[in-house]
mmCIF file of C-alpha atoms in Angstrom:
data_model
loop_
_atom_site.group_PDB
_atom_site.id
_atom_site.type_symbol
_atom_site.label_atom_id
_atom_site.label_comp_id
_atom_site.label_asym_id
_atom_site.label_seq_id
_atom_site.Cartn_x
_atom_site.Cartn_y
_atom_site.Cartn_z
ATOM 1 C CA MET A 247 52.391 5.055 56.693
ATOM 2 C CA ARG A 248 53.234 8.639 57.571
ATOM 3 C CA ARG A 249 54.825 10.506 54.526
ATOM 4 C CA ILE A 250 57.385 13.126 54.997
ATOM 5 C CA ASN A 251 55.747 16.575 54.855
ATOM 6 C CA ILE A 252 57.980 18.731 52.432
ATOM 7 C CA ALA A 253 56.969 22.088 54.040
ATOM 8 C CA VAL A 254 59.650 23.904 55.726
ATOM 9 C CA LEU A 255 59.754 24.184 59.565
ATOM 10 C CA VAL A 256 58.879 27.732 59.627
ATOM 11 C CA VAL A 257 55.575 26.834 58.027
ATOM 12 C CA PHE A 258 54.983 24.124 60.633
ATOM 13 C CA ALA A 259 55.620 26.612 63.416
ATOM 14 C CA VAL A 260 53.079 29.083 62.141
ATOM 15 C CA VAL A 261 50.569 26.471 61.485
ATOM 16 C CA LEU A 262 51.067 25.153 65.138
ATOM 17 C CA SER A 263 50.047 28.546 66.279
ATOM 18 C CA PHE A 264 46.909 28.340 64.198
ATOM 19 C CA ALA A 265 46.032 25.046 65.656
ATOM 20 C CA PHE A 266 45.607 26.467 69.032
ATOM 21 C CA THR A 267 43.181 29.213 67.505
ATOM 22 C CA PRO A 268 39.491 28.216 68.143
ATOM 23 C CA GLY A 269 37.631 27.817 64.780
ATOM 24 C CA VAL A 270 40.651 28.049 62.482
ATOM 25 C CA ALA A 271 39.823 24.732 60.631
ATOM 26 C CA MET A 272 36.472 26.106 59.468
ATOM 27 C CA GLY A 273 36.034 27.400 55.955
ATOM 28 C CA ASN A 274 35.635 31.170 55.587
ATOM 29 C CA PHE A 275 37.496 31.827 58.866
ATOM 30 C CA GLY A 276 40.998 31.515 60.103
ATOM 31 C CA PRO A 277 43.499 31.643 57.198
ATOM 32 C CA HIS A 278 40.465 30.996 54.780
ATOM 33 C CA GLY A 279 38.323 34.273 54.383
ATOM 34 C CA GLY A 280 36.686 36.557 56.663
ATOM 35 C CA TYR A 281 39.368 38.947 56.625
ATOM 36 C CA SER A 282 39.154 42.266 58.714
ATOM 37 C CA MET A 283 41.401 45.294 57.635
ATOM 38 C CA ASP A 284 43.837 44.364 60.392
ATOM 39 C CA THR A 285 44.016 40.620 59.566
ATOM 40 C CA ASP A 286 47.032 38.611 60.480
ATOM 41 C CA SER A 287 45.870 35.700 58.128
ATOM 42 C CA CYS A 288 48.150 36.582 55.201
ATOM 43 C CA ALA A 289 51.143 35.998 57.274
ATOM 44 C CA GLY A 290 50.125 32.428 57.868
ATOM 45 C CA CYS A 291 50.771 31.424 54.374
ATOM 46 C CA HIS A 292 52.639 34.171 52.501
ATOM 47 C CA ARG A 293 55.951 36.208 52.609
ATOM 48 C CA ALA A 294 55.958 39.351 50.444
ATOM 49 C CA HIS A 295 59.789 39.454 49.923
ATOM 50 C CA THR A 296 61.254 35.918 50.996
ATOM 51 C CA ALA A 297 58.833 33.211 49.591
ATOM 52 C CA ALA A 298 60.814 30.000 48.940
ATOM 53 C CA SER A 299 57.922 28.113 47.004
ATOM 54 C CA SER A 300 58.045 27.879 43.344
ATOM 55 C CA ILE A 301 54.310 27.684 43.086
ATOM 56 C CA THR A 302 52.896 30.197 40.835
ATOM 57 C CA TRP A 303 49.523 32.171 39.977
ATOM 58 C CA THR A 304 48.561 33.079 36.544
ATOM 59 C CA ARG A 305 47.900 36.694 35.571
ATOM 60 C CA THR A 306 45.212 37.972 33.123
ATOM 61 C CA ASP A 307 47.505 37.925 30.204
ATOM 62 C CA GLY A 308 48.516 34.159 30.840
ATOM 63 C CA THR A 309 51.917 34.787 32.347
ATOM 64 C CA GLN A 310 52.830 33.591 35.782
ATOM 65 C CA GLY A 311 54.089 35.221 39.026
ATOM 66 C CA SER A 312 55.226 33.770 42.496
ATOM 67 C CA ALA A 313 52.253 32.856 44.760
ATOM 68 C CA LEU A 314 54.636 34.015 47.559
ATOM 69 C CA LEU A 315 54.110 30.992 49.692
ATOM 70 C CA MET A 316 56.292 30.375 52.858
ATOM 71 C CA SER A 317 57.205 27.143 51.893
ATOM 72 C CA THR A 318 59.431 24.744 49.540
ATOM 73 C CA ALA A 319 56.482 23.119 48.152
ATOM 74 C CA ASN A 320 56.187 22.604 44.458
ATOM 75 C CA GLU A 321 52.751 21.807 44.136
ATOM 76 C CA VAL A 322 49.726 23.312 45.690
ATOM 77 C CA TYR A 323 48.575 20.131 47.343
ATOM 78 C CA GLN A 324 51.935 19.803 49.127
ATOM 79 C CA PHE A 325 51.472 23.276 50.592
ATOM 80 C CA CYS A 326 47.638 22.622 51.587
ATOM 81 C CA TYR A 327 48.960 19.253 53.163
ATOM 82 C CA THR A 328 51.022 21.405 55.677
ATOM 83 C CA CYS A 329 47.672 21.618 57.561
ATOM 84 C CA HIS A 330 45.439 18.945 55.979
ATOM 85 C CA ASP A 331 47.702 15.786 55.777
ATOM 86 C CA ALA A 332 47.784 12.909 58.130
ATOM 87 C CA VAL A 333 50.276 14.771 60.453
ATOM 88 C CA GLY A 334 49.591 18.475 60.030
ATOM 89 C CA LEU A 335 48.182 20.328 63.150
ATOM 90 C CA GLY A 336 46.698 23.299 61.625
ATOM 91 C CA ALA A 337 43.230 21.661 60.836
ATOM 92 C CA ASP A 338 40.978 19.021 62.075
ATOM 93 C CA THR A 339 40.209 17.829 58.567
ATOM 94 C CA ASN A 340 42.679 15.298 57.754
ATOM 95 C CA VAL A 341 41.853 15.379 53.986
ATOM 96 C CA GLU A 342 44.748 13.115 53.220
ATOM 97 C CA GLU A 343 43.273 10.183 54.896
ATOM 98 C CA GLY A 344 39.705 11.454 54.792
ATOM 99 C CA ILE A 345 39.351 11.583 58.676
ATOM 100 C CA TYR A 346 37.770 14.322 60.933
ATOM 101 C CA GLU A 347 40.165 14.680 63.935
ATOM 102 C CA GLY A 348 38.265 17.529 65.834
ATOM 103 C CA THR A 349 35.599 17.504 68.591
ATOM 104 C CA LEU A 350 32.964 19.863 67.246
ATOM 105 C CA PRO A 351 29.407 19.074 68.161
ATOM 106 C CA GLY A 352 27.451 17.133 65.674
ATOM 107 C CA ASN A 353 30.524 15.495 64.360
ATOM 108 C CA THR A 354 32.174 12.030 64.781
ATOM 109 C CA MET A 355 35.709 12.341 65.957
ATOM 110 C CA GLY A 356 37.800 9.930 63.908
ATOM 111 C CA GLY A 357 34.970 9.561 61.460
ATOM 112 C CA ARG A 358 35.091 9.569 57.678
ATOM 113 C CA LEU A 359 34.947 13.045 56.105
ATOM 114 C CA ASN A 360 31.832 13.677 53.866
ATOM 115 C CA ALA A 361 34.129 14.032 50.801
ATOM 116 C CA GLY A 362 36.432 11.019 51.496
ATOM 117 C CA GLY A 363 40.190 11.415 51.175
ATOM 118 C CA PHE A 364 43.119 11.018 48.890
ATOM 119 C CA ASP A 365 45.400 8.449 50.308
ATOM 120 C CA ALA A 366 45.524 5.883 47.515
ATOM 121 C CA ALA A 367 45.941 3.009 50.088
ATOM 122 C CA ILE A 368 42.586 3.838 51.709
ATOM 123 C CA PHE A 369 40.723 5.468 48.654
ATOM 124 C CA PRO A 370 41.781 3.633 45.487
ATOM 125 C CA THR A 371 39.772 6.129 43.496
ATOM 126 C CA SER A 372 40.014 9.932 43.813
ATOM 127 C CA HIS A 373 39.601 13.009 42.002
ATOM 128 C CA MET A 374 43.057 14.217 40.514
ATOM 129 C CA TYR A 375 44.644 16.679 42.892
ATOM 130 C CA THR A 376 48.435 16.514 42.442
ATOM 131 C CA GLY A 377 48.730 19.362 39.842
ATOM 132 C CA ALA A 378 48.695 16.799 36.972
ATOM 133 C CA SER A 379 46.700 17.312 33.630
ATOM 134 C CA TRP A 380 43.318 15.720 33.504
ATOM 135 C CA PHE A 381 40.120 16.147 31.670
ATOM 136 C CA ALA A 382 36.245 15.846 32.382
ATOM 137 C CA TYR A 383 34.275 13.141 30.432
ATOM 138 C CA GLY A 384 31.130 14.743 29.206
ATOM 139 C CA GLY A 385 32.953 17.917 29.718
ATOM 140 C CA SER A 386 31.446 20.193 26.919
ATOM 141 C CA THR A 387 29.039 20.959 24.389
ATOM 142 C CA ASP A 388 30.575 24.434 23.856
ATOM 143 C CA ALA A 389 32.934 25.046 21.161
ATOM 144 C CA ASP A 390 35.143 27.262 23.179
ATOM 145 C CA LEU A 391 35.543 24.496 25.651
ATOM 146 C CA LEU A 392 36.099 21.523 23.567
ATOM 147 C CA GLY A 393 39.876 22.087 23.657
ATOM 148 C CA GLY A 394 40.134 22.187 27.390
ATOM 149 C CA LEU A 395 37.807 19.246 28.534
ATOM 150 C CA SER A 396 37.004 16.641 25.722
ATOM 151 C CA ASP A 397 38.881 13.514 25.932
ATOM 152 C CA GLY A 398 41.620 13.484 23.415
ATOM 153 C CA GLU A 399 42.029 17.203 23.381
ATOM 154 C CA PRO A 400 44.538 19.339 25.607
ATOM 155 C CA GLN A 401 43.838 18.774 29.315
ATOM 156 C CA ILE A 402 43.364 20.978 32.534
ATOM 157 C CA VAL A 403 45.512 21.008 35.450
ATOM 158 C CA MET A 404 43.686 19.626 38.643
ATOM 159 C CA SER A 405 44.907 20.590 42.099
ATOM 160 C CA CYS A 406 43.266 21.497 45.298
ATOM 161 C CA THR A 407 42.760 25.064 43.894
ATOM 162 C CA SER A 408 41.036 24.002 40.859
ATOM 163 C CA CYS A 409 37.895 23.546 43.103
ATOM 164 C CA HIS A 410 38.649 25.654 46.165
ATOM 165 C CA ASP A 411 39.325 29.256 46.629
ATOM 166 C CA VAL A 412 41.681 29.384 49.865
ATOM 167 C CA HIS A 413 40.792 33.066 50.440
ATOM 168 C CA GLY A 414 37.015 32.301 50.781
ATOM 169 C CA SER A 415 34.277 32.363 48.518
ATOM 170 C CA SER A 416 30.395 32.796 48.574
ATOM 171 C CA ASN A 417 29.929 29.013 48.378
ATOM 172 C CA TYR A 418 29.843 26.302 50.878
ATOM 173 C CA ARG A 419 33.216 24.795 51.937
ATOM 174 C CA LEU A 420 35.332 27.324 49.875
ATOM 175 C CA LEU A 421 34.011 26.125 46.589
ATOM 176 C CA LYS A 422 35.297 28.679 44.006
ATOM 177 C CA ASP A 423 32.923 31.381 42.568
ATOM 178 C CA VAL A 424 34.479 30.831 38.986
ATOM 179 C CA VAL A 425 35.434 27.523 37.745
ATOM 180 C CA ASN A 426 36.695 26.706 34.128
ATOM 181 C CA GLY A 427 35.796 30.130 33.223
ATOM 182 C CA ARG A 428 32.125 29.578 34.349
ATOM 183 C CA VAL A 429 30.488 31.828 37.019
ATOM 184 C CA VAL A 430 29.185 29.595 39.819
ATOM 185 C CA GLY A 431 28.887 31.976 42.550
ATOM 186 C CA GLY A 432 30.225 35.350 43.590
ATOM 187 C CA TYR A 433 29.183 38.762 44.788
ATOM 188 C CA ASP A 434 26.947 41.714 43.592
ATOM 189 C CA ASP A 435 28.072 45.128 44.655
ATOM 190 C CA THR A 436 24.973 46.696 42.897
ATOM 191 C CA ALA A 437 22.372 45.115 44.974
ATOM 192 C CA PRO A 438 20.259 47.401 47.065
ATOM 193 C CA GLY A 439 21.719 47.961 50.441
ATOM 194 C CA PHE A 440 25.194 46.677 49.376
ATOM 195 C CA SER A 441 28.374 48.170 48.017
ATOM 196 C CA ALA A 442 31.658 47.486 46.534
ATOM 197 C CA GLU A 443 33.052 47.498 50.075
ATOM 198 C CA ASN A 444 30.411 45.184 51.244
ATOM 199 C CA PRO A 445 28.897 43.286 48.156
ATOM 200 C CA MET A 446 25.868 40.740 48.454
ATOM 201 C CA PRO A 447 26.809 37.174 48.163
ATOM 202 C CA THR A 448 25.229 35.265 45.207
ATOM 203 C CA PRO A 449 26.223 31.639 45.986
ATOM 204 C CA TRP A 450 25.423 28.567 44.023
ATOM 205 C CA VAL A 451 26.208 26.036 46.786
ATOM 206 C CA VAL A 452 24.869 26.521 50.258
ATOM 207 C CA SER A 453 24.398 24.257 53.154
ATOM 208 C CA ALA A 454 21.586 22.850 55.570
ATOM 209 C CA GLU A 455 24.180 22.788 58.459
ATOM 210 C CA PRO A 456 22.869 24.412 61.679
ATOM 211 C CA GLY A 457 23.571 28.134 61.602
ATOM 212 C CA TYR A 458 24.841 28.430 57.942
ATOM 213 C CA PRO A 459 24.417 31.826 56.701
ATOM 214 C CA ALA A 460 21.380 31.488 54.422
ATOM 215 C CA MET A 461 22.588 34.233 51.988
ATOM 216 C CA GLY A 462 26.064 32.957 51.653
ATOM 217 C CA TRP A 463 29.448 34.113 53.112
ATOM 218 C CA LEU A 464 29.960 38.036 53.224
ATOM 219 C CA LEU A 465 33.147 39.135 51.684
ATOM 220 C CA HIS A 466 34.479 41.587 54.303
ATOM 221 C CA GLU A 467 32.564 40.806 57.293
ATOM 222 C CA PRO A 468 35.154 39.293 59.949
ATOM 223 C CA GLY A 469 34.691 35.458 60.102
ATOM 224 C CA ALA A 470 34.427 35.239 63.970
ATOM 225 C CA SER A 471 31.012 36.937 63.624
ATOM 226 C CA GLN A 472 29.714 35.076 60.792
ATOM 227 C CA MET A 473 30.902 31.744 62.331
ATOM 228 C CA ALA A 474 29.240 32.573 65.578
ATOM 229 C CA ASN A 475 26.165 30.238 65.216
ATOM 230 C CA TYR A 476 27.470 28.088 62.623
ATOM 231 C CA GLN A 477 27.796 24.204 63.296
ATOM 232 C CA PRO A 478 29.824 22.709 60.377
ATOM 233 C CA SER A 479 29.088 19.012 59.727
ATOM 234 C CA TYR A 480 32.111 17.299 58.552
ATOM 235 C CA THR A 481 31.030 13.677 59.211
ATOM 236 C CA ARG A 482 27.408 13.832 58.076
ATOM 237 C CA PRO A 483 26.247 15.282 54.743
ATOM 238 C CA LEU A 484 23.764 17.994 55.302
ATOM 239 C CA HIS A 485 23.462 19.244 51.718
ATOM 240 C CA ALA A 486 21.018 21.823 50.808
ATOM 241 C CA LYS A 487 18.797 22.801 47.845
ATOM 242 C CA PRO A 488 20.137 25.524 45.646
ATOM 243 C CA PRO A 489 19.359 29.170 46.638
ATOM 244 C CA ALA A 490 15.644 29.753 45.408
ATOM 245 C CA ASN A 491 15.452 26.155 44.395
ATOM 246 C CA ASP A 492 17.283 27.111 40.958
ATOM 247 C CA PRO A 493 17.564 23.573 39.305
ATOM 248 C CA ASP A 494 20.658 25.008 37.304
ATOM 249 C CA ARG A 495 22.549 25.711 40.474
ATOM 250 C CA GLY A 496 23.590 23.975 43.748
ATOM 251 C CA ILE A 497 26.364 21.526 43.853
ATOM 252 C CA SER A 498 25.106 19.760 40.621
ATOM 253 C CA GLY A 499 25.281 22.950 38.746
ATOM 254 C CA TRP A 500 28.584 23.708 40.262
ATOM 255 C CA CYS A 501 30.131 20.449 39.232
ATOM 256 C CA ALA A 502 28.759 21.108 35.644
ATOM 257 C CA ALA A 503 31.376 23.841 35.235
ATOM 258 C CA CYS A 504 33.494 21.158 34.141
ATOM 259 C CA HIS A 505 31.096 18.236 33.694
ATOM 260 C CA VAL A 506 28.914 20.453 31.287
ATOM 261 C CA GLN A 507 26.745 17.734 29.832
ATOM 262 C CA TYR A 508 25.827 16.301 33.105
ATOM 263 C CA THR A 509 23.048 18.837 33.924
ATOM 264 C CA GLN A 510 20.950 17.281 31.052
ATOM 265 C CA PRO A 511 19.385 13.768 30.950
ATOM 266 C CA VAL A 512 20.482 13.398 27.293
ATOM 267 C CA GLY A 513 23.963 14.185 26.119
ATOM 268 C CA ALA A 514 25.252 15.891 22.876
ATOM 269 C CA VAL A 515 25.044 14.216 19.494
ATOM 270 C CA PHE A 516 28.573 13.325 18.327
ATOM 271 C CA ASP A 517 29.773 15.179 15.162
ATOM 272 C CA THR A 518 31.356 12.438 13.177
ATOM 273 C CA SER A 519 33.103 15.074 10.938
ATOM 274 C CA LEU A 520 35.591 15.651 13.710
ATOM 275 C CA THR A 521 37.983 13.286 15.676
ATOM 276 C CA PRO A 522 39.311 14.387 19.069
ATOM 277 C CA GLY A 523 42.703 15.911 18.651
ATOM 278 C CA GLU A 524 42.076 16.700 15.041
ATOM 279 C CA GLY A 525 43.121 20.094 13.978
ATOM 280 C CA GLY A 526 40.265 22.648 14.099
ATOM 281 C CA ALA A 527 38.294 20.803 16.663
ATOM 282 C CA GLU A 528 38.447 24.030 18.858
ATOM 283 C CA THR A 529 36.705 26.098 15.978
ATOM 284 C CA LEU A 530 33.509 24.198 15.988
ATOM 285 C CA ILE A 531 30.373 26.263 15.887
ATOM 286 C CA ALA A 532 28.331 26.351 19.084
ATOM 287 C CA ASP A 533 25.707 24.115 17.887
ATOM 288 C CA ALA A 534 28.047 21.268 16.618
ATOM 289 C CA LEU A 535 27.383 19.059 19.529
ATOM 290 C CA ARG A 536 29.478 16.136 20.532
ATOM 291 C CA GLY A 537 29.199 12.864 22.377
ATOM 292 C CA TYR A 538 31.918 11.276 23.989
ATOM 293 C CA ASN A 539 33.733 7.730 24.539
ATOM 294 C CA SER A 540 33.129 6.709 28.169
ATOM 295 C CA ASN A 541 35.524 3.743 27.656
ATOM 296 C CA ASP A 542 32.530 1.194 28.048
ATOM 297 C CA GLY A 543 32.799 -0.525 24.812
ATOM 298 C CA PHE A 544 30.170 1.552 22.829
ATOM 299 C CA GLY A 545 32.710 4.314 21.697
ATOM 300 C CA TYR A 546 31.418 7.779 20.831
ATOM 301 C CA ALA A 547 27.826 7.894 21.389
ATOM 302 C CA VAL A 548 24.996 9.968 22.749
ATOM 303 C CA ARG A 549 25.019 9.545 26.443
ATOM 304 C CA HIS A 550 21.731 9.331 28.696
ATOM 305 C CA ARG A 551 22.078 10.283 32.420
ATOM 306 C CA HIS A 552 20.141 10.152 35.736
ATOM 307 C CA PRO A 553 18.463 13.319 36.275
ATOM 308 C CA ILE A 554 19.679 15.663 38.981
ATOM 309 C CA ASN A 555 18.340 18.433 41.042
ATOM 310 C CA VAL A 556 14.980 16.840 41.105
ATOM 311 C CA ASP A 557 12.955 15.693 44.041
ATOM 312 C CA LEU A 558 12.503 11.994 44.825
ATOM 313 C CA ALA A 559 8.519 12.389 44.888
ATOM 314 C CA GLY A 560 8.495 12.775 41.148
ATOM 315 C CA TYR A 561 9.421 9.035 40.632
ATOM 316 C CA LEU A 562 6.413 6.837 39.628
ATOM 317 C CA GLY A 563 6.949 3.183 40.296
ATOM 318 C CA PRO A 564 5.356 -0.019 41.617
ATOM 319 C CA ARG A 565 7.064 0.655 44.979
ATOM 320 C CA PRO A 566 7.616 4.129 46.601
ATOM 321 C CA ILE A 567 11.182 5.439 46.544
ATOM 322 C CA ASN A 568 12.962 4.855 49.935
ATOM 323 C CA VAL A 569 14.302 8.107 51.394
ATOM 324 C CA ASN A 570 15.625 6.691 54.680
ATOM 325 C CA ALA A 571 18.318 4.330 53.557
ATOM 326 C CA PRO A 572 21.650 4.580 55.383
ATOM 327 C CA GLY A 573 24.268 6.690 53.602
ATOM 328 C CA LEU A 574 21.628 8.441 51.351
ATOM 329 C CA ALA A 575 22.889 11.999 51.009
ATOM 330 C CA LEU A 576 19.920 14.168 49.652
ATOM 331 C CA SER A 577 19.663 18.026 49.295
ATOM 332 C CA HIS A 578 17.295 19.410 51.950
ATOM 333 C CA ASP A 579 15.393 22.574 52.570
ATOM 334 C CA PRO A 580 17.863 24.329 54.768
ATOM 335 C CA ALA A 581 15.238 24.705 57.645
ATOM 336 C CA ASN A 582 14.349 20.918 57.457
ATOM 337 C CA ALA A 583 17.518 18.970 57.354
ATOM 338 C CA ALA A 584 16.856 16.641 60.410
ATOM 339 C CA THR A 585 15.235 13.893 58.216
ATOM 340 C CA ASN A 586 15.199 12.860 54.629
ATOM 341 C CA GLU A 587 12.004 13.733 52.825
ATOM 342 C CA ALA A 588 10.349 12.728 49.467
ATOM 343 C CA THR A 589 10.640 16.311 48.563
ATOM 344 C CA ASP A 590 14.339 16.493 48.948
ATOM 345 C CA TRP A 591 16.391 16.572 45.797
ATOM 346 C CA MET A 592 19.092 14.234 44.623
ATOM 347 C CA SER A 593 22.276 15.885 43.306
ATOM 348 C CA CYS A 594 25.833 14.709 42.271
ATOM 349 C CA LEU A 595 26.823 14.236 45.966
ATOM 350 C CA THR A 596 23.752 11.913 46.488
ATOM 351 C CA CYS A 597 25.710 9.337 44.791
ATOM 352 C CA HIS A 598 29.235 10.364 44.714
ATOM 353 C CA VAL A 599 31.928 11.865 46.964
ATOM 354 C CA ALA A 600 34.210 14.594 45.873
ATOM 355 C CA HIS A 601 37.519 13.660 46.834
ATOM 356 C CA GLY A 602 38.161 9.843 47.027
ATOM 357 C CA SER A 603 36.081 6.766 47.495
ATOM 358 C CA SER A 604 36.786 3.278 49.041
ATOM 359 C CA ALA A 605 33.725 1.661 47.585
ATOM 360 C CA VAL A 606 34.236 -1.841 46.244
ATOM 361 C CA MET A 607 33.065 -2.968 42.764
ATOM 362 C CA THR A 608 32.120 -6.710 42.395
ATOM 363 C CA GLY A 609 30.108 -8.825 40.106
ATOM 364 C CA PHE A 610 28.158 -6.943 37.322
ATOM 365 C CA ALA A 611 29.458 -3.613 38.879
ATOM 366 C CA ASN A 612 32.933 -4.865 37.760
ATOM 367 C CA VAL A 613 32.492 -5.323 34.008
ATOM 368 C CA ALA A 614 35.061 -4.390 31.384
ATOM 369 C CA ASP A 615 32.931 -4.244 28.314
ATOM 370 C CA SER A 616 29.239 -3.209 28.554
ATOM 371 C CA ARG A 617 28.514 -4.946 25.253
ATOM 372 C CA ASP A 618 29.484 -8.190 26.877
ATOM 373 C CA PRO A 619 28.800 -7.754 30.437
ATOM 374 C CA GLN A 620 30.805 -10.584 32.223
ATOM 375 C CA PRO A 621 30.913 -10.349 36.017
ATOM 376 C CA ASN A 622 34.446 -9.495 37.535
ATOM 377 C CA SER A 623 35.890 -8.890 34.005
ATOM 378 C CA GLY A 624 37.299 -5.608 35.174
ATOM 379 C CA THR A 625 35.815 -2.163 35.523
ATOM 380 C CA GLY A 626 35.104 -0.491 32.119
ATOM 381 C CA GLY A 627 34.655 3.141 32.364
ATOM 382 C CA VAL A 628 36.501 6.572 32.656
ATOM 383 C CA PRO A 629 39.873 6.615 34.176
ATOM 384 C CA PRO A 630 41.297 6.117 36.735
ATOM 385 C CA SER A 631 41.658 2.459 35.547
ATOM 386 C CA GLY A 632 39.620 -0.047 37.768
ATOM 387 C CA GLY A 633 37.925 2.936 39.577
ATOM 388 C CA ASN A 634 34.670 3.098 41.438
ATOM 389 C CA SER A 635 33.438 6.327 39.901
ATOM 390 C CA LEU A 636 33.846 8.040 43.313
ATOM 391 C CA LEU A 637 30.503 6.303 44.489
ATOM 392 C CA ARG A 638 29.437 6.431 48.104
ATOM 393 C CA LEU A 639 28.462 2.771 48.518
ATOM 394 C CA ASP A 640 29.635 -0.643 47.350
ATOM 395 C CA ASN A 641 28.605 -1.920 43.895
ATOM 396 C CA ARG A 642 25.213 -0.327 43.149
ATOM 397 C CA GLY A 643 24.203 0.452 46.640
ATOM 398 C CA VAL A 644 23.453 3.906 45.801
ATOM 399 C CA CYS A 645 20.875 2.804 43.188
ATOM 400 C CA GLN A 646 19.105 0.337 45.694
ATOM 401 C CA SER A 647 19.017 2.861 48.456
ATOM 402 C CA CYS A 648 16.519 4.873 46.652
ATOM 403 C CA HIS A 649 14.698 2.603 44.288
ATOM 404 C CA ASN A 650 14.027 -0.117 46.717
ATOM 405 C CA LYS A 651 13.910 -3.072 44.431
#
């Protein structure tokens, strides 16, 4: 069912003009970055004196001001849906239904977007995106972050712009350079040969797509020239290893800006002297590490995790790892993304999608209490209730794809 788009007609008219501009749907071009000094892109979304939207931005002192958006949208996702919903004509990426609607080479028209989508009727589990408060399980070991991310503590607001910078970034797919106060990309104006007017990109997340700029997106270089040889892959994952193969970076390092503990195979030890929500929890010293309650029946405990940013060749078992299973999304060397190799890395996106998943959980993959694993007793785990943890494949297909049992 098509939902009513709340944006005013004037936005629709402007977006309609964008729809017939070649390349407008690509990140870091069109309205999203790659601005020249005489850019017209600002006028695609903003009005300096007549903005109707109540959406705000936050100043450095914590106060808020109008985002000056030319819309009646009250939430960021509503404004983004002007182009990216099921009926918007401003982009080929229908993020609402998780469908690619364009005809670019290397993509499947009508195919599923790599990240999935947000329509609950299609994707019963999705990242929070509506502007509601949320929290990241395993969110922190740092005292200054406990108040914002540990379950039971004050939460953070999740919207499209919690993850994406609509004005462009150094990273793949407009992923922000600073997330949750952590630097996960950016620009260096002190690098040799660069300047404040033309700083060097320092991305954490790059891509193995054909023609993707190896150094990341330049800040002030016109988008058309940067996109000239780029072929985005919206329906086939072509993830890349981090720049310089840095194991702390890449998409896994980027996700860990919120899911802080997930970069380590063993989680933090829970400090039993404090209870989530108890006064003073935010003043913990930095080494007072905590576990968390993952809603699996074991309560607060040290959590052990699958390693990330590691190559598949490092696994020793009775049978070799399978690297060619359908749907297996590995991180490649940028110059060798045509096939999966044992030297490719696994990352968060090897098993999970970022927006929404339609994977079905049954049998032992649908257990309410891990202390008494009864098949089909209900999914126990982090919210949303009955979720599939944003897994790419049904049940534990992501495990079998590699481990070949």
